[in-house]
GROMACS .gro file of C-alpha atoms in nm:
model
  194
    1MET     CA    1  -3.340   0.069   0.257
    2ASP     CA    2  -3.214  -0.029   0.601
    3LYS     CA    3  -2.886   0.092   0.746
    4LEU     CA    4  -2.605  -0.154   0.688
    5LYS     CA    5  -2.459  -0.289   1.012
    6ASP     CA    6  -2.093  -0.209   1.094
    7LEU     CA    7  -2.053   0.005   0.779
    8ALA     CA    8  -1.971   0.371   0.726
    9ILE     CA    9  -1.923   0.564   0.402
   10LEU     CA   10  -1.614   0.772   0.330
   11ILE     CA   11  -1.622   1.021   0.043
   12LEU     CA   12  -1.271   1.098  -0.077
   13MET     CA   13  -1.227   1.465  -0.164
   14GLY     CA   14  -0.864   1.524  -0.075
   15GLY     CA   15  -0.724   1.517  -0.428
   16GLN     CA   16  -0.519   1.787  -0.599
   17ASN     CA   17  -0.767   1.825  -0.889
   18ARG     CA   18  -0.477   1.898  -1.125
   19ARG     CA   19  -0.642   1.739  -1.428
   20MET     CA   20  -0.956   1.942  -1.358
   21LYS     CA   21  -0.743   2.259  -1.374
   22GLY     CA   22  -0.782   2.327  -1.003
   23ASN     CA   23  -1.165   2.310  -0.993
   24HIS     CA   24  -1.261   2.085  -0.703
   25LYS     CA   25  -1.444   1.787  -0.848
   26ALA     CA   26  -1.673   1.750  -0.545
   27PHE     CA   27  -1.830   2.087  -0.623
   28LEU     CA   28  -1.880   2.044  -0.998
   29ASN     CA   29  -2.249   2.050  -1.089
   30ILE     CA   30  -2.487   1.847  -1.302
   31ASN     CA   31  -2.830   2.009  -1.326
   32ASN     CA   32  -2.749   2.242  -1.033
   33THR     CA   33  -2.654   1.954  -0.804
   34SER     CA   34  -2.290   1.908  -0.701
   35PHE     CA   35  -2.116   1.573  -0.739
   36LEU     CA   36  -2.088   1.563  -0.360
   37GLN     CA   37  -2.462   1.623  -0.313
   38MET     CA   38  -2.542   1.353  -0.571
   39ILE     CA   39  -2.328   1.098  -0.387
   40ILE     CA   40  -2.470   1.190  -0.047
   41SER     CA   41  -2.832   1.177  -0.166
   42SER     CA   42  -2.773   0.829  -0.317
   43LEU     CA   43  -2.599   0.681  -0.014
   44HIS     CA   44  -2.703   0.865   0.304
   45GLN     CA   45  -2.977   0.616   0.391
   46LEU     CA   46  -2.730   0.325   0.401
   47ALA     CA   47  -2.475   0.432   0.660
   48PRO     CA   48  -2.315   0.731   0.835
   49ILE     CA   49  -2.118   0.953   0.596
   50TYR     CA   50  -1.768   1.090   0.656
   51ILE     CA   51  -1.574   1.324   0.429
   52SER     CA   52  -1.200   1.275   0.365
   53VAL     CA   53  -1.010   1.601   0.308
   54ASN     CA   54  -0.651   1.720   0.294
   55ASP     CA   55  -0.760   2.073   0.387
   56VAL     CA   56  -1.058   2.116   0.622
   57SER     CA   57  -1.121   2.472   0.501
   58ILE     CA   58  -1.275   2.344   0.176
   59ALA     CA   59  -1.544   2.155   0.366
   60LEU     CA   60  -1.624   2.366   0.673
   61ASN     CA   61  -1.981   2.427   0.554
   62LEU     CA   62  -2.057   2.053   0.527
   63SER     CA   63  -2.260   1.896   0.807
   64TYR     CA   64  -2.066   1.568   0.805
   65PRO     CA   65  -1.764   1.462   1.011
   66LEU     CA   66  -1.437   1.550   0.836
   67VAL     CA   67  -1.142   1.309   0.828
   68LYS     CA   68  -0.817   1.495   0.771
   69ASP     CA   69  -0.532   1.322   0.587
   70VAL     CA   70  -0.261   1.193   0.819
   71TYR     CA   71  -0.029   1.141   0.521
   72LYS     CA   72  -0.074   1.424   0.272
   73ASN     CA   73  -0.047   1.425  -0.107
   74ILE     CA   74  -0.010   1.050  -0.160
   75GLY     CA   75  -0.338   0.995  -0.341
   76PRO     CA   76  -0.647   0.797  -0.239
   77ILE     CA   77  -0.452   0.556  -0.018
   78GLY     CA   78  -0.387   0.843   0.223
   79GLY     CA   79  -0.759   0.914   0.256
   80ILE     CA   80  -0.841   0.546   0.297
   81TYR     CA   81  -0.575   0.508   0.567
   82SER     CA   82  -0.698   0.812   0.761
   83GLY     CA   83  -1.059   0.699   0.727
   84LEU     CA   84  -0.994   0.347   0.856
   85ALA     CA   85  -0.786   0.491   1.141
   86THR     CA   86  -1.059   0.737   1.245
   87ILE     CA   87  -1.401   0.594   1.163
   88PRO     CA   88  -1.539   0.371   1.443
   89TYR     CA   89  -1.694   0.108   1.215
   90LYS     CA   90  -1.572  -0.236   1.110
   91TYR     CA   91  -1.611  -0.165   0.737
   92VAL     CA   92  -1.586   0.149   0.528
   93PHE     CA   93  -1.728   0.193   0.179
   94VAL     CA   94  -1.488   0.432   0.007
   95ILE     CA   95  -1.614   0.643  -0.283
   96GLY     CA   96  -1.428   0.905  -0.484
   97CYS     CA   97  -1.596   1.245  -0.510
   98ASP     CA   98  -1.553   1.222  -0.889
   99MET     CA   99  -1.806   0.933  -0.910
  100PRO     CA  100  -2.140   1.119  -0.892
  101PHE     CA  101  -2.351   0.836  -1.034
  102ILE     CA  102  -2.278   0.584  -0.759
  103SER     CA  103  -2.589   0.398  -0.647
  104ALA     CA  104  -2.700   0.245  -0.318
  105ASP     CA  105  -2.740  -0.087  -0.504
  106ILE     CA  106  -2.364  -0.109  -0.555
  107VAL     CA  107  -2.289  -0.056  -0.186
  108GLN     CA  108  -2.556  -0.308  -0.085
  109TYR     CA  109  -2.423  -0.566  -0.332
  110LEU     CA  110  -2.062  -0.527  -0.217
  111TYR     CA  111  -2.175  -0.540   0.147
  112ASN     CA  112  -2.362  -0.868   0.080
  113HIS     CA  113  -2.040  -1.016  -0.062
  114ILE     CA  114  -1.798  -0.925   0.218
  115ASP     CA  115  -1.569  -1.216   0.303
  116ILE     CA  116  -1.409  -1.175   0.645
  117ASN     CA  117  -1.099  -1.359   0.519
  118LYS     CA  118  -1.038  -1.106   0.241
  119ASP     CA  119  -0.881  -0.760   0.257
  120CYS     CA  120  -1.149  -0.576   0.061
  121THR     CA  121  -1.451  -0.616  -0.164
  122VAL     CA  122  -1.420  -0.455  -0.506
  123LEU     CA  123  -1.580  -0.458  -0.851
  124CYS     CA  124  -1.411  -0.503  -1.187
  125ASP     CA  125  -1.530  -0.488  -1.548
  126ASN     CA  126  -1.489  -0.739  -1.832
  127TYR     CA  127  -1.142  -0.598  -1.905
  128GLY     CA  128  -1.027  -0.666  -1.549
  129ARG     CA  129  -1.021  -0.297  -1.457
  130LEU     CA  130  -1.073  -0.263  -1.082
  131PHE     CA  131  -1.269   0.014  -0.906
  132PRO     CA  132  -1.078   0.060  -0.577
  133THR     CA  133  -1.235   0.402  -0.513
  134ALA     CA  134  -1.579   0.241  -0.496
  135ALA     CA  135  -1.498  -0.051  -0.268
  136ILE     CA  136  -1.541  -0.176   0.089
  137TYR     CA  137  -1.236  -0.191   0.315
  138PRO     CA  138  -1.225  -0.344   0.666
  139THR     CA  139  -1.049  -0.154   0.944
  140LYS     CA  140  -0.837  -0.469   1.005
  141LEU     CA  141  -0.651  -0.371   0.685
  142LEU     CA  142  -0.502  -0.064   0.856
  143PRO     CA  143  -0.159  -0.214   0.948
  144ASN     CA  144  -0.111  -0.340   0.589
  145ILE     CA  145  -0.196   0.002   0.446
  146GLU     CA  146   0.036   0.176   0.690
  147GLN     CA  147   0.323  -0.055   0.598
  148GLN     CA  148   0.255   0.003   0.229
  149ILE     CA  149   0.263   0.382   0.283
  150LEU     CA  150   0.586   0.357   0.483
  151ASN     CA  151   0.731   0.162   0.190
  152GLN     CA  152   0.621   0.454  -0.033
  153ASN     CA  153   0.394   0.227  -0.235
  154TYR     CA  154   0.079   0.433  -0.288
  155ARG     CA  155  -0.087   0.205  -0.545
  156LEU     CA  156  -0.437   0.094  -0.447
  157TYR     CA  157  -0.400  -0.211  -0.670
  158THR     CA  158  -0.149  -0.353  -0.420
  159LEU     CA  159  -0.435  -0.367  -0.168
  160MET     CA  160  -0.625  -0.593  -0.411
  161ASN     CA  161  -0.387  -0.892  -0.374
  162ASN     CA  162  -0.628  -1.061  -0.131
  163ALA     CA  163  -0.959  -0.912  -0.241
  164THR     CA  164  -1.305  -1.037  -0.322
  165ILE     CA  165  -1.325  -0.922  -0.685
  166ILE     CA  166  -1.667  -0.925  -0.850
  167ASN     CA  167  -1.717  -0.866  -1.221
  168ILE     CA  168  -1.994  -0.606  -1.230
  169GLU     CA  169  -2.092  -0.724  -1.578
  170ASN     CA  170  -2.199  -1.057  -1.423
  171THR     CA  171  -2.431  -0.880  -1.177
  172PRO     CA  172  -2.757  -0.684  -1.208
  173LEU     CA  173  -2.559  -0.365  -1.135
  174ASN     CA  174  -2.497  -0.088  -1.389
  175LEU     CA  175  -2.136  -0.019  -1.490
  176ASN     CA  176  -2.230   0.344  -1.567
  177HIS     CA  177  -2.275   0.402  -1.193
  178LEU     CA  178  -1.896   0.368  -1.161
  179THR     CA  179  -1.816   0.643  -1.413
  180ASN     CA  180  -1.554   0.877  -1.276
  181ILE     CA  181  -1.492   1.225  -1.412
  182ASN     CA  182  -1.133   1.342  -1.407
  183THR     CA  183  -1.087   1.597  -1.684
  184PRO     CA  184  -1.272   1.902  -1.822
  185GLU     CA  185  -1.339   1.700  -2.138
  186GLU     CA  186  -1.502   1.417  -1.944
  187TYR     CA  187  -1.704   1.669  -1.746
  188GLN     CA  188  -1.824   1.842  -2.063
  189ALA     CA  189  -1.921   1.507  -2.217
  190ILE     CA  190  -2.136   1.432  -1.908
  191LEU     CA  191  -2.297   1.776  -1.923
  192ASN     CA  192  -2.382   1.716  -2.288
  193THR     CA  193  -2.576   1.401  -2.202
  194HIS     CA  194  -2.759   1.517  -1.886
   0.00000   0.00000   0.00000
């Protein structure tokens, strides 16, 4: 698969991991492979990879550029803001480190559906649930995100007001690739099936 022009990948791993009882989700394993390694091995051929962190000490052994949160402890929007402000590419595919099954096909599909007049490109399911931590954001969105943060509105859904929204269930893509794992129970359920 060829590199995608003007695109970088940002893996968000700056969360508090409270629901996972303090275990960092990026380093949880399935068959001796960490979530982070699974994501990188699926996506590294598409675009340069950056890692979003709130504390660089957790990622010093990683051989990828680290993007430190400018605004701390405000959730994924803080990582997205810092990524768009730092990464020298026009578009950034943002992926949460708790989504180990992400596939290159999803990134390619979203990339093919970028509309320069929209604020981001995101998937939804048949119930209208959006997947903003597996979406493409343009760097031109930076001022809007900054204003939203200054207004103390940290909801990613607000960024979706002018988005290209694609129902994944109307595409050849697999919804299971967007599974995110937030709790010990969800993690155990995944381990039981892999």
